[in-house]
């Protein structure tokens, strides 16, 4: 009989999102907590009895009481499911630490704390091999112990670990680096990994589920959990991604050219799955625009900012092309024109002068 | 705009008939009229009509209202503008009327409220004191003032000089907006973020978050340290709760206690042996002392017994010696007494012999003594006689010398007297027979004869020669002096009782002889009677009395003396012998006493010894017994010493054993205490950790860090915005300054010909606000303030004329109105000002109102007359 379970991770509950406006921060926190329920729903839809959470359940080692208790309560309510929680680098299993707190609270019976590196019986004939992190900066390969972890002959061995498989020194967070061929080396039917925040298959048996609710502008396909079916030790796992995200985080670099209006804004507001009011965007504006276009661009960005849940952009890399005709709008002569020319002359080297020129143009020409 | 006519009625003192200025021409128009005619009323009416609504209640408007019952002020102005001819009609009243119409067609151009808008557009000003009219109209008493707000007015005007259609106003609008924005963020002066503004808020929030984050990080670090401390405590506790270690320590302690017990028992034994040894040593010492004491006592007793025997013999010997000494002493005493009697007899004999011998000697010396007394008495008598004689001579050597001196003085005086007398000396020839004869006979040859008085000398054979010395004075004086000296000499000789000096000398020599003899007699007496005549006489008497002791039977004195000396010697020897015998007797008696006393003492001592030591024959046995006991004690002490050494060898180290037990006891106690302490500390630390955890410290910190990201971003963005605004303001201000520097050129160009008309070599420099700033004349440049009132007034008016020309050329012609404005100029200058006005009048309409009719008669231009409101217009 096939084993069905849901693979998730990188919940990082308790992220404050305090850099956003209060109401948005509240919504983001709520969506993050709500992901527990959406994962539970995905598990039920998949017919799975277990949810494997591959580390970073909590964002910090000392979350508030509410942050600690509320997800446990949600998991307790999903009593038909077994929740297997693994400490990651954000919530390592240090002595007298967060997991001791959880244990002291008396976690619900269906919540299993995988705080020690020893096999746990997941289901009949299926053993879970956890590789908990016990330090935030734990280095080395926490799954190395899997190779020697004994399980009954013929049992399904499922690994649960947190860390980078490839060297994502840039993108990854945990210092742990997991051998990409660990599943084969340790005879694992499936290796459930966390830390990457995005959905990513390393090989047929090795997967990152990513975070169920996006929390950053990284373009690494977050917002899913994986519904996994293991038909047997030899059969390749069937892995199906289930959408769990409420919010969309969109980061993009827009390379602009003079005379061509950007179309990316439409993509942001006309996503079929997520409305603009649940979309957060960060735009890196680059390239070159004309003086008049720049004023128009800023007006459009203002408008877009009102449509989206959040919009931030940087235009440091966006050059303004000032052509002779542009300044004509400031008159043939007079102070305005003279000021415009003086600022245009400095705009290339002095960002403040460039912004001043934008202001001058915007206020004098398009009041 | 050009004025063509101004009419008014029911204005101040102008009643229904009103007043009118008609046919105002281009160029210069002059209304010269005396004071009180109402020139200023005309100007006030013109202003009110142009700038106030018909319904205005402004005090300027109210001032136009005539006395009660005088009606409502009505003003009508004909003006040309932009090719059209218009008429403005206003009646000022609560429901007043205003209308602008084309003069030719009477078509209404504007009415009611719209009239002011039309006027504002035409005049480019809504206020009478600003814009072109304010600039160009000079009312009474304002002629010295620089044109107000020229910069604003002229810049708008001159914009076209350099720009096209847009420029200054837009620039100012942008600048204003930038300033507004900037001041919302920053203080305009200090360039500091404005407190409470968005920028300052962002900075403050970010700083506050920095502080909060630092604190949270500090607490996080502290919490981390606490966590590490708990881990260390756990590690320590693991070692402290090791049961094997506990058991090992317990076993060691039990063993150490056993060792300690054994060591203590051995120590007790050693103490007993020690005491035993000390007792044995004491016994040995006691026995040795007793034996030594007995031996010594016996030795002393034996010596005492020996001395008792010898003392008895000595007592007998001493008694015999004493008896012998007593006999010897008695014999010696008798011998001495006999010698003493013999000496008494010898002494008496010797005295008798001595007395007899002395009497014999006295008898023998008696005659010589008597002769010596007689000699002495004779010498004494002679001495008394000669002494009396010597006392009669009172002369001495000094007196003699004085007498001799007195004699020499007399002789000298007599000599001098003799010399003063003439002398006669006869030298007889060898063959002379005759002689010269004086009273005393012939004069001796060759001997001078002194002639003291008339003297007759007989010359033999010749006659008589009378020599008369006459009365020669010197001779007389000398004679007198000689006589005085002679008298003195004689008195002195008489005083001393002598006849002459030779006598005196003889007397003195006799005295010397007497003195010698007296000395001789004195020596004789000394020899004969050294103690005086009386003593010598007494001696004689005594010698005579001793004659009674003459004894012919008396022994020989020498033999008597020898016999006495022998008797004395014999006595002395007897006396010495007796004393020696007496000493011997005393010693013999003392020796006998001492011997008897010692014998008694020894008898007593012998009794004591026998009482103490028993009879002498038992003494050796007693001493041997004591020595045997000592030997026993020695053996006992050696045995005790051996036992003690044995016990010492057996004794353990009690302090070391105790230290080990104590150490192990303490180690166990410390271990327990440390366990308890660590358990307590662990609980405390865990409590802290739980509190921190419950507080959600890390979550709070993460939130603050994110919040800081937001505020830092905002600070950054606003900082960029501020920088952009600064650049923008700076750019516009720079551009405006540059433009302003270019603007005055056309103004100066219009002004220059006018100035030269009045001040032929004058050139005016304008300030930023276009007001005249300096006047240059040749080399000399004066600021405005240093110029005379007249010149300043002229420049103020000329600059307005210059502005007006420029404005006229720019299609904004506004009449220049001068109401009694040229008041400080002298006659010469005023004519030049008239020239300038005329020159300006080529391009600008000028309306001059003045009360100085005569002076302004030379201005030329069109003279205006005040006329009543025309009938056709009524």
Coordinates of C-alpha atoms in Angstrom, one line a residue, chain A:
Chain A
X1 CA 0.0 0.0 0.0
X2 CA 1.4 3.4 -1.0
X3 CA 2.5 5.9 1.6
X4 CA 1.1 9.4 1.2
X5 CA 2.3 12.4 3.1
X6 CA 2.8 16.1 2.6
X7 CA 6.2 17.7 2.6
X8 CA 6.5 21.3 3.7
X9 CA 9.0 23.5 5.6
X10 CA 10.4 27.0 6.1
X11 CA 7.2 28.2 7.8
X12 CA 9.3 30.7 9.8
X13 CA 6.3 31.5 12.0
X14 CA 6.6 34.7 13.9
X15 CA 8.2 36.8 11.1
X16 CA 7.2 40.3 12.1
X17 CA 7.0 42.0 8.6
X18 CA 7.5 45.2 10.5
X19 CA 9.0 47.0 7.6
X20 CA 5.6 47.1 6.1
X21 CA 2.6 49.2 7.1
X22 CA 1.0 47.9 10.2
X23 CA -2.2 46.6 8.5
X24 CA -0.2 44.8 5.8
X25 CA 2.2 43.3 8.4
X26 CA -0.8 42.0 10.2
X27 CA -2.3 40.4 7.1
X28 CA 1.1 38.9 6.2
X29 CA 1.4 37.4 9.7
X30 CA -2.1 36.0 9.5
X31 CA -1.5 34.5 6.1
X32 CA 1.6 32.9 7.4
X33 CA -0.2 31.3 10.3
X34 CA -3.1 30.3 8.0
X35 CA -0.7 28.3 5.8
X36 CA -0.8 25.6 8.6
X37 CA -4.5 25.2 7.8
X38 CA -3.9 25.3 4.1
X39 CA -1.2 22.6 4.3
X40 CA -3.6 20.5 6.4
X41 CA -6.2 20.9 3.8
X42 CA -3.8 19.9 1.1
X43 CA -2.8 16.8 3.1
X44 CA -6.4 15.8 3.5
X45 CA -7.1 16.4 -0.2
X46 CA -4.1 14.2 -0.9
X47 CA -5.2 11.5 1.4
X48 CA -2.1 11.9 3.5
X49 CA -1.9 11.1 7.2
X50 CA 1.3 12.9 7.8
X51 CA 2.9 16.3 7.3
X52 CA 6.6 16.4 7.3
X53 CA 7.9 19.9 8.2
X54 CA 11.5 20.2 7.0
X55 CA 12.8 22.7 9.5
X56 CA 12.4 26.4 10.4
X57 CA 9.0 26.0 11.8
X58 CA 9.6 29.2 13.8
X59 CA 11.4 32.2 12.6
X60 CA 13.3 32.8 15.8
X61 CA 14.6 30.8 18.7
X62 CA 12.6 32.8 21.2
X63 CA 9.2 33.6 19.7
X64 CA 6.5 35.1 21.8
X65 CA 4.1 32.8 23.6
X66 CA 1.4 33.5 21.1
X67 CA 3.6 32.7 18.2
X68 CA 4.6 29.5 19.9
X69 CA 1.2 28.3 20.9
X70 CA -1.1 29.3 18.0
X71 CA 0.4 27.0 15.3
X72 CA 0.5 24.1 17.8
X73 CA -3.2 24.7 18.4
X74 CA -3.9 24.7 14.7
X75 CA -2.0 21.4 14.4
X76 CA -3.9 20.0 17.3
X77 CA -7.1 20.8 15.6
X78 CA -5.9 18.9 12.6
X79 CA -5.9 15.9 14.8
X80 CA -6.4 13.5 11.9
X81 CA -2.8 14.3 10.7
X82 CA 0.5 13.5 12.2
X83 CA 2.8 16.6 12.2
X84 CA 6.5 15.8 12.2
X85 CA 8.4 19.0 13.1
X86 CA 12.2 19.3 12.5
X87 CA 14.4 22.0 14.1
X88 CA 16.1 24.1 11.4
X89 CA 18.7 26.8 11.6
X90 CA 16.1 29.4 12.6
X91 CA 14.8 27.2 15.4
X92 CA 17.7 24.8 16.3
X93 CA 17.2 22.3 19.0
X94 CA 19.6 23.7 21.6
X95 CA 19.5 22.6 25.2
X96 CA 16.8 24.5 27.2
X97 CA 15.8 26.2 24.0
X98 CA 12.7 26.6 21.9
X99 CA 12.0 22.8 21.6
X100 CA 12.4 22.4 25.3
X101 CA 9.8 25.1 25.7
X102 CA 7.5 23.3 23.3
X103 CA 8.1 20.0 25.1
X104 CA 7.4 21.7 28.4
X105 CA 4.1 23.1 27.0
X106 CA 3.0 19.5 26.4
X107 CA 2.6 19.4 22.6
X108 CA -0.5 17.8 21.1
X109 CA -0.3 14.1 20.7
X110 CA -0.3 14.2 16.9
X111 CA 2.7 16.6 16.9
X112 CA 6.0 14.8 16.9
X113 CA 9.2 16.7 17.7
X114 CA 12.1 15.3 15.7
X115 CA 14.7 16.8 17.9
X116 CA 17.1 13.8 17.9
X117 CA 18.9 12.1 15.0
X118 CA 17.3 8.7 15.4
X119 CA 14.8 6.9 13.3
X120 CA 11.1 7.3 14.1
X121 CA 8.4 5.0 13.1
X122 CA 6.3 7.0 10.7
X123 CA 3.8 4.3 9.7
X124 CA 3.8 0.6 9.2
X125 CA 7.0 -0.2 7.4
X126 CA 8.0 3.4 7.0
X127 CA 10.7 5.1 9.1
X128 CA 11.5 8.7 9.3
X129 CA 15.2 9.6 9.6
X130 CA 15.4 13.2 11.0
X131 CA 18.5 15.3 10.9
X132 CA 17.7 18.1 13.4
X133 CA 20.0 21.1 13.6
X134 CA 21.2 21.8 17.1
X135 CA 22.9 25.1 16.4
X136 CA 22.0 28.0 14.2
X137 CA 25.4 27.8 12.6
X138 CA 25.6 24.0 12.5
X139 CA 28.0 23.1 9.7
X140 CA 28.7 19.9 8.0
X141 CA 26.2 17.5 6.6
X142 CA 23.5 16.6 9.1
X143 CA 22.2 13.8 6.9
X144 CA 25.6 12.0 7.0
X145 CA 24.2 10.0 9.9
X146 CA 21.4 8.6 7.7
X147 CA 23.8 6.2 6.0
X148 CA 24.3 4.3 9.3
X149 CA 20.8 4.7 10.7
X150 CA 19.4 1.2 11.0
X151 CA 15.8 0.5 10.1
X152 CA 14.1 -2.9 9.7
X153 CA 14.8 -4.6 6.5
X154 CA 12.5 -3.6 3.7
X155 CA 11.2 -0.6 5.5
X156 CA 10.7 2.7 3.6
X157 CA 13.4 5.2 4.7
X158 CA 12.3 8.8 4.5
X159 CA 14.9 11.5 5.3
X160 CA 13.9 14.8 6.8
X161 CA 16.6 17.5 6.8
X162 CA 17.3 21.2 6.7
X163 CA 20.1 22.8 4.8
X164 CA 21.5 23.6 1.3
X165 CA 22.1 20.8 -1.2
X166 CA 23.9 22.9 -3.6
X167 CA 26.1 25.7 -2.5
X168 CA 23.7 28.5 -2.1
X169 CA 25.9 30.7 -0.3
X170 CA 24.1 33.6 -1.8
X171 CA 20.5 32.4 -1.4
X172 CA 20.5 29.8 1.3
X173 CA 20.5 30.5 5.0
X174 CA 21.7 27.4 6.9
X175 CA 25.3 26.7 7.1
X176 CA 24.7 23.0 6.7
X177 CA 25.4 21.5 3.3
X178 CA 23.7 18.3 2.4
X179 CA 25.2 15.8 -0.1
X180 CA 23.0 15.8 -3.2
X181 CA 23.3 12.1 -3.5
X182 CA 22.3 11.5 0.1
X183 CA 19.0 9.7 -0.9
X184 CA 20.9 7.1 -2.9
X185 CA 23.8 6.8 -0.3
X186 CA 21.4 6.3 2.6
X187 CA 18.9 4.2 0.7
X188 CA 16.1 6.8 1.1
X189 CA 12.9 6.5 -0.7
X190 CA 12.5 10.2 -0.3
X191 CA 14.5 13.0 1.2
X192 CA 12.3 15.9 2.4
X193 CA 14.4 19.1 2.6
X194 CA 13.9 22.6 3.9
X195 CA 15.8 25.9 3.8
X196 CA 15.5 27.0 0.2
X197 CA 12.0 28.6 0.6
X198 CA 11.2 27.7 -3.0
X199 CA 10.0 24.6 -4.7
X200 CA 12.9 22.7 -6.1
X201 CA 13.6 19.0 -7.1
X202 CA 17.2 18.0 -6.7
X203 CA 16.5 14.5 -8.1
X204 CA 13.6 12.2 -8.3
X205 CA 13.8 11.4 -4.5
X206 CA 15.2 14.7 -3.2
X207 CA 13.0 17.7 -2.9
X208 CA 12.7 21.1 -1.4
X209 CA 9.1 22.0 -0.7
X210 CA 9.7 25.7 -0.2
X211 CA 7.7 27.9 2.1
X212 CA 3.9 27.5 1.9
X213 CA 3.5 31.3 2.2
X214 CA 6.1 33.5 0.4
X215 CA 7.9 36.0 2.6
X216 CA 10.4 37.6 0.3
X217 CA 10.9 38.9 -3.2
X218 CA 13.1 36.0 -4.3
X219 CA 12.1 34.5 -7.6
X220 CA 12.4 30.9 -6.5
X221 CA 8.9 29.7 -6.8
X222 CA 7.6 29.7 -3.3
X223 CA 4.0 29.2 -2.0
X224 CA 3.6 25.5 -2.3
X225 CA 3.6 22.3 -0.4
X226 CA 4.4 18.9 -1.9
X227 CA 2.0 16.0 -1.9
X228 CA 4.1 12.9 -2.0
X229 CA 3.1 9.3 -2.8
X230 CA 5.6 6.5 -2.2
X231 CA 4.3 3.3 -3.9
X232 CA 7.3 1.3 -2.6
X233 CA 11.0 1.4 -1.8
X234 CA 12.0 1.1 -5.4
X235 CA 9.3 3.0 -7.1
X236 CA 10.1 6.7 -7.8
X237 CA 8.0 9.0 -5.6
X238 CA 5.1 10.8 -7.1
X239 CA 5.4 14.5 -6.2
X240 CA 2.6 16.9 -6.7
X241 CA 2.9 20.6 -5.9
X242 CA -0.2 22.1 -4.2
X243 CA -0.6 25.9 -4.1
X244 CA -0.9 27.3 -0.6
X245 CA 0.2 30.9 -1.0
X246 CA -2.2 33.8 -0.3
X247 CA 0.2 36.6 -1.2
X248 CA 2.3 37.0 -4.1
X249 CA 5.8 38.6 -3.7
X250 CA 7.1 39.8 -7.0
X251 CA 10.6 41.2 -7.4
X252 CA 11.7 42.3 -10.8
X253 CA 14.3 44.3 -12.6
X254 CA 12.9 46.4 -15.4
X255 CA 15.3 47.5 -18.0
X256 CA 13.6 50.5 -19.7
X257 CA 14.5 52.1 -23.0
X258 CA 13.4 55.5 -24.1
X259 CA 10.2 55.6 -26.0
X260 CA 8.9 52.2 -24.9
X261 CA 6.3 52.1 -22.1
X262 CA 6.9 49.3 -19.6
X263 CA 4.4 46.5 -19.6
X264 CA 5.4 44.9 -16.4
X265 CA 2.9 46.9 -14.4
X266 CA 0.1 45.2 -16.2
X267 CA 1.4 41.8 -15.2
X268 CA 1.4 42.9 -11.6
X269 CA -2.2 44.0 -11.6
X270 CA -3.7 41.4 -13.9
X271 CA -2.4 38.1 -12.3
X272 CA -5.3 35.6 -12.7
X273 CA -4.5 33.9 -9.4
X274 CA -3.7 36.7 -7.0
X275 CA -5.4 40.1 -6.9
X276 CA -3.3 43.2 -6.8
X277 CA -4.4 43.8 -3.2
X278 CA -2.5 40.7 -2.2
X279 CA 0.5 41.4 -4.3
X280 CA 3.7 42.9 -3.0
X281 CA 6.2 44.1 -5.6
X282 CA 9.8 45.4 -5.6
X283 CA 11.0 46.9 -8.8
X284 CA 14.5 47.7 -9.8
X285 CA 14.3 50.3 -12.5
X286 CA 17.2 50.3 -14.8
X287 CA 18.0 51.4 -18.3
X288 CA 17.3 54.9 -19.7
X289 CA 14.1 57.0 -20.1
X290 CA 13.5 60.4 -21.5
X291 CA 12.8 63.3 -19.2
X292 CA 9.2 63.4 -19.9
X293 CA 8.9 59.7 -19.7
X294 CA 10.4 59.7 -16.3
X295 CA 7.7 62.1 -15.0
X296 CA 5.1 59.8 -16.5
X297 CA 6.8 56.8 -15.0
X298 CA 6.7 58.2 -11.6
X299 CA 3.0 59.0 -12.0
X300 CA 2.3 55.4 -13.1
X301 CA 4.3 54.1 -10.2
X302 CA 2.3 56.2 -7.8
X303 CA -0.8 54.8 -9.3
X304 CA 0.5 51.2 -9.1
X305 CA 1.4 51.7 -5.5
X306 CA -2.2 52.5 -4.7
X307 CA -3.3 49.3 -6.4
X308 CA -0.9 46.9 -4.8
X309 CA -0.6 45.7 -1.2
X310 CA 2.9 47.1 -1.3
X311 CA 5.2 48.6 -3.9
X312 CA 8.7 49.6 -3.6
X313 CA 11.2 50.6 -6.2
X314 CA 14.6 51.8 -6.7
X315 CA 15.6 53.9 -9.7
X316 CA 19.3 54.4 -8.8
X317 CA 20.2 52.5 -11.9
X318 CA 17.7 54.3 -14.2
X319 CA 19.4 57.0 -16.3
X320 CA 17.5 60.0 -17.6
X321 CA 18.2 60.9 -21.2
X322 CA 17.9 64.6 -21.5
X323 CA 17.5 65.7 -25.1
X324 CA 17.6 69.2 -26.3
X325 CA 13.9 69.2 -27.1
X326 CA 13.1 68.1 -23.5
X327 CA 14.2 71.3 -22.1
X328 CA 12.2 73.3 -24.6
X329 CA 9.2 72.6 -22.4
X330 CA 10.9 74.9 -19.9
X331 CA 10.9 77.8 -22.4
X332 CA 13.5 79.2 -24.8
X333 CA 15.2 81.1 -22.1
X334 CA 14.5 82.5 -18.6
X335 CA 15.3 81.1 -15.2
X336 CA 13.5 77.9 -15.6
X337 CA 15.3 76.9 -18.7
X338 CA 18.6 78.0 -17.3
X339 CA 18.0 76.0 -14.1
X340 CA 16.9 73.0 -16.2
X341 CA 20.1 73.1 -18.3
X342 CA 22.3 73.5 -15.2
X343 CA 20.7 70.5 -13.6
X344 CA 20.8 68.4 -16.8
X345 CA 24.5 69.1 -17.1
X346 CA 25.1 67.6 -13.6
X347 CA 22.5 64.9 -13.8
X348 CA 24.9 62.1 -15.0
X349 CA 27.2 62.5 -12.1
X350 CA 25.0 63.8 -9.4
X351 CA 21.9 61.7 -8.5
X352 CA 20.6 64.6 -6.5
X353 CA 20.8 66.9 -9.6
X354 CA 19.1 64.2 -11.6
X355 CA 16.2 64.0 -9.1
X356 CA 16.1 67.8 -9.0
X357 CA 15.7 67.8 -12.7
X358 CA 12.8 65.3 -12.4
X359 CA 11.1 67.6 -9.9
X360 CA 11.6 70.7 -12.0
X361 CA 10.3 69.0 -15.1
X362 CA 7.4 67.4 -13.2
X363 CA 6.4 70.6 -11.5
X364 CA 7.0 73.1 -14.4
X365 CA 5.7 71.1 -17.3
X366 CA 3.1 68.8 -15.8
X367 CA 1.9 70.6 -12.7

